Coordinates of C-alpha atoms and ligand atoms in Angstrom, one line a residue:
M78 CA 120.1 -256.6 0.6
T79 CA 119.3 -254.1 3.3
L80 CA 117.4 -255.0 6.7
Q81 CA 116.4 -252.5 9.4
S82 CA 117.7 -253.2 13.1
L83 CA 118.1 -250.9 16.2
S84 CA 121.2 -249.5 17.8
N85 CA 121.3 -248.3 21.5
L86 CA 121.9 -244.3 21.0
D87 CA 122.8 -243.1 24.5
G88 CA 120.3 -245.3 26.0
I89 CA 117.6 -245.1 23.4
L90 CA 116.9 -247.9 20.6
T91 CA 116.9 -246.1 17.3
P92 CA 116.5 -247.5 14.0
I93 CA 119.5 -248.1 11.9
E94 CA 120.0 -249.8 8.2
V95 CA 122.0 -253.1 8.0
E96 CA 123.4 -253.3 4.4
I97 CA 124.9 -256.8 3.5
S98 CA 126.8 -257.5 0.7
L99 CA 129.2 -260.5 -0.5
L100 CA 132.5 -260.2 -2.1
P101 CA 135.1 -262.4 -3.4
G102 CA 137.6 -263.3 -0.6
L103 CA 138.3 -265.1 2.6
P104 CA 135.2 -266.5 4.3
N105 CA 135.0 -263.8 6.9
I106 CA 132.7 -261.1 8.0
Q107 CA 133.6 -257.3 8.3
V108 CA 131.5 -254.8 10.1
V109 CA 131.7 -251.4 9.0
G110 CA 130.0 -248.1 9.7
L111 CA 131.4 -247.4 13.6
P112 CA 130.5 -250.6 15.0
D113 CA 131.4 -251.1 18.9
A114 CA 133.6 -253.9 19.9
A115 CA 130.8 -256.1 21.1
I116 CA 129.3 -255.9 17.4
K117 CA 132.4 -256.9 16.1
E118 CA 132.7 -260.0 18.4
S119 CA 129.2 -260.9 17.6
A120 CA 130.3 -261.6 13.8
I121 CA 132.2 -264.5 15.2
K122 CA 128.9 -265.8 17.0
V123 CA 127.1 -265.1 13.5
K124 CA 129.3 -267.8 11.8
A125 CA 129.0 -270.3 14.3
A126 CA 125.1 -269.8 14.7
I127 CA 125.1 -270.2 11.0
R128 CA 127.0 -273.6 11.0
S129 CA 125.0 -275.2 14.0
Q130 CA 121.5 -274.5 12.4
G131 CA 122.6 -276.7 9.3
F132 CA 123.1 -273.6 6.8
E133 CA 126.1 -272.9 5.0
F134 CA 128.4 -270.2 5.4
P135 CA 129.3 -268.7 1.8
K136 CA 132.6 -270.0 0.3
A137 CA 135.2 -268.0 -0.9
R138 CA 133.2 -264.9 0.0
T139 CA 133.8 -261.9 2.5
V140 CA 130.8 -260.6 4.1
I141 CA 130.7 -257.2 4.1
I142 CA 128.1 -255.5 6.6
N143 CA 127.4 -252.1 6.7
L144 CA 125.8 -250.0 9.3
R145 CA 124.0 -246.9 8.4
P146 CA 123.9 -244.0 9.3
S147 CA 127.5 -244.2 9.1
N148 CA 128.2 -240.7 11.4
I149 CA 127.1 -242.5 14.7
R150 CA 128.9 -245.0 16.8
K151 CA 126.6 -248.5 17.1
S152 CA 126.2 -250.3 20.2
S153 CA 123.6 -253.1 19.9
Q154 CA 122.6 -256.4 21.8
G155 CA 120.4 -257.4 19.0
L156 CA 121.9 -256.5 15.6
E157 CA 123.2 -260.4 15.4
L158 CA 119.6 -261.3 14.4
A159 CA 119.5 -258.8 11.3
M160 CA 123.1 -260.0 10.5
V161 CA 122.3 -263.7 10.5
L162 CA 119.1 -263.3 8.5
G163 CA 120.8 -260.7 6.0
I164 CA 123.6 -263.4 5.3
L165 CA 121.1 -266.4 5.1
M166 CA 118.8 -264.3 2.8
Q167 CA 121.5 -263.1 0.4
T168 CA 122.8 -266.5 -0.1
N169 CA 119.2 -267.8 -0.8
Q170 CA 119.0 -270.3 1.9
I171 CA 116.1 -268.5 3.4
K172 CA 113.5 -266.4 2.5
F173 CA 111.6 -263.6 4.7
P174 CA 108.5 -265.1 6.1
C175 CA 105.6 -264.0 3.3
E176 CA 103.4 -262.3 5.8
L177 CA 106.1 -259.8 6.7
H178 CA 107.8 -257.2 4.7
E179 CA 111.3 -256.8 5.3
K180 CA 111.4 -253.2 4.8
K181 CA 108.8 -252.7 7.5
C182 CA 110.2 -254.9 10.1
L183 CA 112.8 -254.1 12.8
I184 CA 115.0 -257.1 13.2
Y185 CA 116.4 -257.3 16.8
G186 CA 117.5 -260.2 18.4
E187 CA 120.6 -262.0 20.2
I188 CA 121.6 -265.3 19.3
N189 CA 123.9 -268.0 20.9
L190 CA 126.5 -270.4 19.3
H191 CA 123.5 -272.9 18.6
G192 CA 121.5 -270.7 16.6
E193 CA 118.8 -270.0 19.1
V194 CA 117.3 -266.7 19.3
F195 CA 116.5 -264.8 22.1
C196 CA 115.1 -261.1 23.0
P197 CA 117.3 -258.5 24.5
E198 CA 116.4 -257.3 27.6
D199 CA 116.8 -253.6 26.6
I200 CA 114.1 -253.8 24.0
R201 CA 111.5 -253.0 26.8
G202 CA 112.5 -249.4 26.4
F203 CA 111.8 -249.6 22.7
G204 CA 109.8 -246.7 21.4
E205 CA 110.2 -245.1 24.9
F206 CA 110.1 -241.6 23.2
E207 CA 108.1 -241.8 19.7
N208 CA 105.2 -243.6 18.4
E209 CA 106.7 -246.7 16.7
S210 CA 104.4 -248.2 14.2
S211 CA 107.1 -250.8 12.8
I212 CA 106.8 -254.7 13.2
L213 CA 109.4 -255.8 15.6
V214 CA 111.1 -259.5 14.4
T215 CA 112.7 -260.7 17.7
G216 CA 113.4 -263.8 19.8
E217 CA 111.3 -265.4 22.4
N218 CA 110.3 -263.5 25.5
S219 CA 108.1 -264.0 28.5
Y220 CA 106.9 -260.3 28.5
V221 CA 104.6 -258.4 26.5
L222 CA 105.8 -255.5 24.7
G223 CA 103.9 -252.2 23.5
V224 CA 104.5 -252.9 19.7
D225 CA 103.3 -255.6 17.0
Q226 CA 105.8 -258.2 17.3
Y227 CA 106.8 -261.7 15.6
Q228 CA 109.0 -264.3 17.5
I229 CA 111.7 -266.8 16.3
K230 CA 113.0 -269.6 18.2
T231 CA 115.8 -270.8 16.4
L232 CA 117.1 -270.0 12.9
A233 CA 116.3 -273.2 11.4
Q234 CA 112.5 -272.3 12.2
I235 CA 112.7 -269.3 10.1
A236 CA 113.7 -271.3 7.2
N237 CA 110.4 -273.6 7.7
G238 CA 108.4 -270.4 7.9
Q239 CA 107.8 -270.6 11.6
V240 CA 107.5 -267.3 12.7
Y241 CA 105.0 -266.6 16.0
K242 CA 103.0 -263.6 16.4
G243 CA 103.8 -262.3 19.9
Q244 CA 101.5 -261.9 22.3
E245 CA 99.2 -258.6 21.8
F246 CA 99.6 -255.8 24.5
K247 CA 96.9 -256.2 26.7
F248 CA 96.5 -254.5 30.1
T249 CA 93.8 -254.5 32.8
T250 CA 93.8 -251.8 35.2
Q251 CA 93.0 -251.8 38.6
R252 CA 91.4 -248.7 40.8
P253 CA 93.4 -248.7 43.9
N254 CA 91.2 -249.2 47.2
L255 CA 89.3 -246.3 48.1
S256 CA 90.3 -245.3 51.6
G257 CA 88.2 -244.7 54.5
T258 CA 89.0 -241.0 55.1
K259 CA 86.0 -239.0 55.2
F260 CA 85.3 -235.3 53.8
T261 CA 83.1 -232.5 54.3
K262 CA 80.4 -231.1 51.9
E263 CA 82.8 -228.4 50.5
Q264 CA 85.7 -230.6 50.4
A265 CA 83.7 -233.4 48.6
R266 CA 82.6 -230.9 46.1
L267 CA 85.9 -229.6 45.2
M268 CA 87.4 -233.4 44.9
S269 CA 84.6 -234.2 42.5
I270 CA 85.3 -231.1 40.0
V271 CA 89.0 -231.8 40.1
A272 CA 88.6 -235.4 39.5
A273 CA 85.6 -235.2 36.9
G274 CA 87.4 -232.6 34.9
E275 CA 91.1 -233.4 35.9
H276 CA 91.7 -229.7 36.3
P277 CA 95.1 -228.8 37.8
L278 CA 94.6 -227.8 41.2
L279 CA 96.4 -225.6 43.9
L280 CA 95.4 -226.0 47.6
V281 CA 96.6 -223.1 49.7
G282 CA 96.3 -223.0 53.7
P283 CA 97.9 -223.4 57.1
S284 CA 99.7 -226.7 57.8
G285 CA 97.4 -229.3 59.3
T286 CA 94.6 -228.7 57.5
G287 CA 94.8 -232.0 55.5
K288 CA 95.9 -230.4 52.1
S289 CA 98.4 -233.3 51.3
T290 CA 95.9 -236.2 52.2
F291 CA 93.3 -234.4 50.0
I292 CA 95.4 -234.4 47.1
H293 CA 96.7 -237.8 47.5
Q294 CA 93.2 -239.5 47.1
I295 CA 92.3 -237.7 44.1
P296 CA 94.3 -240.1 41.9
S297 CA 92.0 -242.9 42.6
L298 CA 88.9 -241.2 41.7
L299 CA 90.1 -240.2 38.2
R300 CA 89.0 -242.3 35.0
P301 CA 90.9 -245.1 33.9
P302 CA 93.8 -244.5 31.6
S303 CA 93.1 -244.8 27.8
S304 CA 94.4 -247.3 25.8
V305 CA 96.7 -245.0 24.1
A306 CA 98.2 -243.5 27.3
T307 CA 98.6 -246.9 28.7
K308 CA 100.7 -247.8 25.8
E309 CA 102.7 -244.8 26.3
I310 CA 102.9 -245.5 30.1
Y311 CA 104.0 -248.8 29.5
K312 CA 106.9 -247.9 27.2
L313 CA 108.1 -244.9 29.5
W314 CA 107.9 -247.3 32.7
K315 CA 110.0 -249.9 30.5
G316 CA 107.5 -252.7 30.8
K317 CA 106.8 -252.1 34.7
I318 CA 103.6 -250.5 34.5
P319 CA 101.9 -249.2 37.4
P320 CA 98.4 -251.1 37.9
W321 CA 96.6 -247.6 37.6
R322 CA 97.4 -244.3 36.4
P323 CA 100.9 -243.3 37.7
V324 CA 101.3 -241.1 40.7
V325 CA 104.5 -239.1 41.3
S326 CA 105.5 -237.1 44.1
P327 CA 108.9 -235.5 43.5
H328 CA 110.7 -233.8 46.7
H329 CA 110.7 -230.0 46.6
S330 CA 114.5 -230.3 46.5
A331 CA 114.4 -232.2 43.2
T332 CA 116.4 -230.5 40.3
M333 CA 115.5 -229.3 37.1
L334 CA 117.2 -232.4 35.5
A335 CA 115.3 -234.8 37.9
M336 CA 112.1 -233.1 37.2
V337 CA 112.1 -232.7 33.3
G338 CA 114.6 -235.2 32.2
G339 CA 117.9 -234.9 30.2
G340 CA 121.5 -236.0 30.8
V341 CA 123.8 -238.3 29.0
P342 CA 122.3 -240.9 28.4
P343 CA 119.1 -239.1 28.3
K344 CA 116.7 -240.3 31.0
I345 CA 113.2 -239.2 31.3
G346 CA 112.2 -237.0 34.3
E347 CA 109.7 -237.1 37.0
V348 CA 107.1 -235.1 34.4
S349 CA 107.5 -238.1 32.0
R350 CA 107.0 -240.7 34.7
A351 CA 103.7 -238.9 35.7
H352 CA 102.4 -238.9 32.1
G353 CA 99.0 -240.0 31.9
G354 CA 98.7 -239.8 35.5
T355 CA 99.2 -237.4 38.4
L356 CA 102.0 -235.1 39.3
L357 CA 101.7 -234.2 43.0
M358 CA 103.8 -231.2 44.3
D359 CA 103.5 -230.9 48.0
E360 CA 104.9 -227.3 49.4
F361 CA 104.8 -225.9 45.7
L362 CA 106.4 -222.6 46.5
E363 CA 109.7 -224.6 47.9
Y364 CA 110.4 -225.9 44.3
R365 CA 113.2 -224.0 42.9
S366 CA 112.4 -221.4 40.2
E367 CA 114.1 -223.2 37.4
V368 CA 111.9 -226.1 38.0
F369 CA 108.8 -224.0 37.4
E370 CA 110.3 -222.6 34.3
A371 CA 111.0 -225.7 33.0
L372 CA 107.4 -227.1 34.0
R373 CA 105.9 -224.4 31.8
E374 CA 106.5 -226.4 28.4
P375 CA 104.9 -229.8 29.4
I376 CA 101.9 -228.3 31.2
E377 CA 101.2 -226.3 28.1
T378 CA 102.1 -228.7 25.2
G379 CA 101.9 -232.2 26.9
K380 CA 105.5 -233.2 26.1
I381 CA 109.1 -232.2 26.8
V382 CA 111.8 -231.6 24.0
I383 CA 115.4 -232.6 25.2
A384 CA 118.1 -231.2 22.9
R385 CA 121.7 -232.0 23.2
G386 CA 123.8 -230.9 20.0
S387 CA 122.0 -232.2 17.2
F388 CA 120.2 -234.9 19.3
E389 CA 116.5 -233.8 19.8
K390 CA 114.0 -236.2 21.4
V391 CA 110.6 -235.6 22.6
F392 CA 109.3 -237.3 25.8
P393 CA 105.7 -237.4 26.5
A394 CA 104.6 -235.4 29.7
K395 CA 100.9 -235.0 29.8
F396 CA 99.7 -234.9 33.7
L397 CA 97.4 -233.7 36.1
L398 CA 99.2 -231.3 38.5
L399 CA 98.1 -231.3 42.0
A400 CA 99.8 -228.8 44.2
T401 CA 99.7 -227.5 48.0
S402 CA 101.2 -224.7 49.5
N403 CA 101.5 -222.9 53.0
L404 CA 100.6 -219.3 53.3
C405 CA 103.6 -218.7 54.9
K406 CA 107.4 -219.9 55.7
C407 CA 106.7 -221.5 59.1
G408 CA 103.4 -222.9 57.9
N409 CA 101.3 -221.9 60.7
Y410 CA 99.7 -218.5 59.2
V411 CA 95.7 -218.7 59.3
P412 CA 94.3 -215.2 58.0
K413 CA 92.0 -213.4 60.2
R414 CA 92.4 -215.7 63.2
S415 CA 94.9 -215.8 66.1
N416 CA 97.8 -218.3 65.1
K417 CA 101.1 -219.7 66.1
C418 CA 102.8 -217.9 62.9
I419 CA 106.3 -216.8 63.8
C420 CA 106.8 -215.0 60.6
T421 CA 106.9 -211.1 60.3
N422 CA 104.4 -209.1 57.9
R423 CA 107.4 -208.6 55.6
D424 CA 108.2 -212.1 55.6
K425 CA 104.7 -213.1 54.8
Q426 CA 104.4 -210.9 52.0
L427 CA 107.7 -211.9 50.1
Y428 CA 106.3 -215.7 50.6
F429 CA 103.0 -214.3 49.2
S430 CA 104.5 -212.4 46.2
R431 CA 105.9 -215.9 44.9
F432 CA 102.3 -216.7 43.9
N433 CA 102.5 -213.8 41.1
G434 CA 104.6 -216.1 38.9
P435 CA 103.5 -217.5 35.5
M436 CA 103.1 -220.9 37.2
L437 CA 99.9 -219.9 38.9
D438 CA 98.0 -219.6 35.4
R439 CA 98.8 -223.2 34.5
V440 CA 96.6 -223.9 37.5
S441 CA 92.9 -224.0 36.9
V442 CA 91.4 -224.4 40.3
I443 CA 92.9 -222.5 43.4
A444 CA 91.3 -223.3 47.0
F445 CA 91.9 -222.2 50.4
T446 CA 91.9 -224.6 53.2
D447 CA 91.9 -221.9 56.1
G448 CA 88.5 -223.0 57.0
W449 CA 89.1 -226.8 56.9
D450 CA 88.7 -227.6 60.4
K451 CA 85.5 -229.5 60.7
M452 CA 85.1 -233.3 60.4
G453 CA 83.4 -234.5 57.4
D454 CA 81.3 -237.8 56.9
I455 CA 81.3 -238.3 53.0
G456 CA 83.5 -241.4 51.8
L457 CA 85.3 -241.7 48.8
E458 CA 82.8 -244.1 47.1
R459 CA 80.3 -241.5 47.1
I460 CA 82.6 -239.0 45.6
L461 CA 83.6 -241.5 42.9
D462 CA 80.0 -242.0 41.8
N463 CA 79.5 -238.2 41.4
V464 CA 82.5 -238.4 39.3
N465 CA 81.6 -241.3 37.3
A466 CA 78.2 -239.8 36.6
A467 CA 79.8 -236.6 35.4
I468 CA 82.1 -238.4 33.2
K469 CA 79.3 -240.5 31.8
F470 CA 77.2 -237.5 31.2
S471 CA 80.0 -235.8 28.9
Q472 CA 80.4 -239.1 27.1
K473 CA 76.5 -239.3 26.3
T474 CA 75.7 -235.6 25.4
R475 CA 79.0 -234.7 23.9
S476 CA 80.6 -238.1 22.9
Q477 CA 83.4 -236.7 24.8
E478 CA 86.2 -239.2 26.0
L479 CA 88.7 -236.9 27.3
P480 CA 88.6 -234.5 30.3
N481 CA 87.3 -231.1 29.8
H482 CA 90.6 -229.5 28.6
N483 CA 89.7 -228.4 24.8
V484 CA 86.0 -227.7 25.7
E485 CA 84.6 -225.0 23.4
F486 CA 82.1 -222.6 24.8
S487 CA 81.3 -220.3 21.9
D488 CA 77.4 -220.3 22.7
L489 CA 78.0 -219.2 26.7
K490 CA 77.5 -215.4 27.1
I491 CA 79.8 -215.3 30.1
D492 CA 80.6 -211.6 29.8
E493 CA 77.4 -210.6 30.8
K494 CA 77.1 -212.9 33.8
I495 CA 80.2 -212.6 35.7
G496 CA 81.6 -209.1 36.1
I497 CA 84.9 -210.0 37.4
L498 CA 86.1 -211.4 34.1
E499 CA 87.5 -208.3 32.6
T500 CA 90.2 -208.4 35.1
S501 CA 91.3 -211.8 34.3
S502 CA 93.5 -213.3 31.5
R503 CA 92.3 -215.0 28.4
R504 CA 94.2 -218.0 29.6
R505 CA 92.3 -217.9 33.0
L506 CA 88.9 -217.5 31.3
K507 CA 89.7 -220.4 29.4
L508 CA 90.5 -222.6 32.5
F509 CA 87.2 -221.0 34.0
K510 CA 85.1 -222.2 31.0
Q511 CA 86.7 -225.8 31.5
V512 CA 85.9 -226.0 35.2
L513 CA 82.4 -224.4 34.4
R514 CA 81.8 -227.1 31.8
T515 CA 82.7 -229.8 34.6
I516 CA 80.4 -228.2 37.4
A517 CA 77.4 -228.2 34.9
D518 CA 78.5 -231.9 34.2
L519 CA 78.4 -232.8 37.6
E520 CA 74.8 -231.9 37.8
G521 CA 73.9 -233.1 34.3
C522 CA 73.0 -230.0 33.1
K523 CA 73.9 -229.2 29.0
T524 CA 73.7 -225.4 29.8
P525 CA 75.1 -224.3 33.0
K526 CA 73.1 -222.3 35.5
S527 CA 74.0 -219.0 37.2
Y528 CA 75.0 -220.7 40.1
H529 CA 77.3 -223.0 38.5
F530 CA 78.9 -219.8 37.0
E531 CA 79.3 -218.4 40.6
E532 CA 80.8 -221.7 41.8
A533 CA 83.5 -221.8 38.9
S534 CA 84.2 -218.0 39.2
Q535 CA 84.9 -218.8 43.1
L536 CA 87.4 -221.5 42.1
C537 CA 89.0 -220.0 39.1
L538 CA 88.9 -216.4 39.1
K539 CA 88.0 -214.9 42.6
S540 CA 90.7 -217.2 44.5
H541 CA 93.1 -216.4 42.0
Q542 CA 92.3 -212.6 42.2
R543 CA 92.5 -213.3 46.2
I544 CA 96.1 -214.7 45.8
T545 CA 97.6 -212.6 43.4
T546 CA 96.3 -209.4 45.2
Q547 CA 97.5 -211.0 48.6
L548 CA 93.7 -210.8 49.8
A549 CA 93.9 -213.9 51.6
L550 CA 96.8 -212.6 53.9
Y551 CA 94.2 -210.2 55.9
Ligands
LIG710 ZN1 104.4 -218.0 59.4

């Protein structure tokens, strides 16, 4: 008799096999396969629970329970349910509920001496790092899990086939209240483009120009999370799901471990907590260089792989990156104007040279805020209307459910229209095309017009050239 259960491996619930066999001998339970002290103790509980629910513990038989794979130390809060069910099935006292297939079920529950079954608290992190399609058989619980589940209240009930289907995973999202901040026409346009297409953004300019306020408003304008993303977010946040798409804003002194995750036991990093939502990085250039290096993988692939010896886990990490940066160390430099900057020209150049890293290529839209000194009169509701209209247009004309990240543009003759493209990398061109698509969507155009090319070029190509050649400095 073999059942499937879960063991806690470095903080992650991992499936294991529970083999049960009866041998002539004293009526005892022997657990082999590197169980920890708690699992060995639960053997005593199992015996008591079987008796108090009116079942019989096999006479003149020793129950051997083998946990596989045998090379890892097992620690588990919920192995007891699999042990009990295995013994009762092996001795023909119960049958597995007919609608469930024992090979497909993960049996994970805590039992007390009276044979009542409970759902262990650590199940909330189940399937944290993988798409688990198995069915979970556990005790009663008050929270909803992101997997198909059946619940058992007591051992006697399973003998009568009374197994309840758990609550289905349903989650209603709620868009945050839109703040009363007003924006200029130029700012509102930029915000609509970034929010509608979910394009990674870097805002560059002197301090006091509202960069941080600007990026903090964008998450509330995004489309609601997809059902797949909601499930993933639920698992990553261990059941404490945020009401809207997650927003994570780590401090610039964050370590690489804090940003991407890892350690013993492995913990998810800020990039995974931002999965399905937004990663806000204020003072972008102040982050450690190793953080930039580590961010390349999740930005490119939408996931992060943590490897430690033979142990390897994949954490999802697909997020919208919104970043801000000053133009100099003191933050006061404004190009082409008198200003309070106390940095030397060399300091400024050194600071600016840091924009030349590969990190800049992960950002689609680069915008400058040095002209942002006027008051605007456009509220977030109006911007949201534009964003929603663009999303609706992309859904209607291209049946597109996701943002413009993988849009193909083979039919656009872009080379003839924008001369600057010759100096841009393939990657930057790809980002340009995505932004161009969003700009055309915002105006309900199937084919982008020439002024759309100009606007996209301004945001993706010319601004990139300006920042990498330090033209913005003078
Ligand atoms: Zn300065």
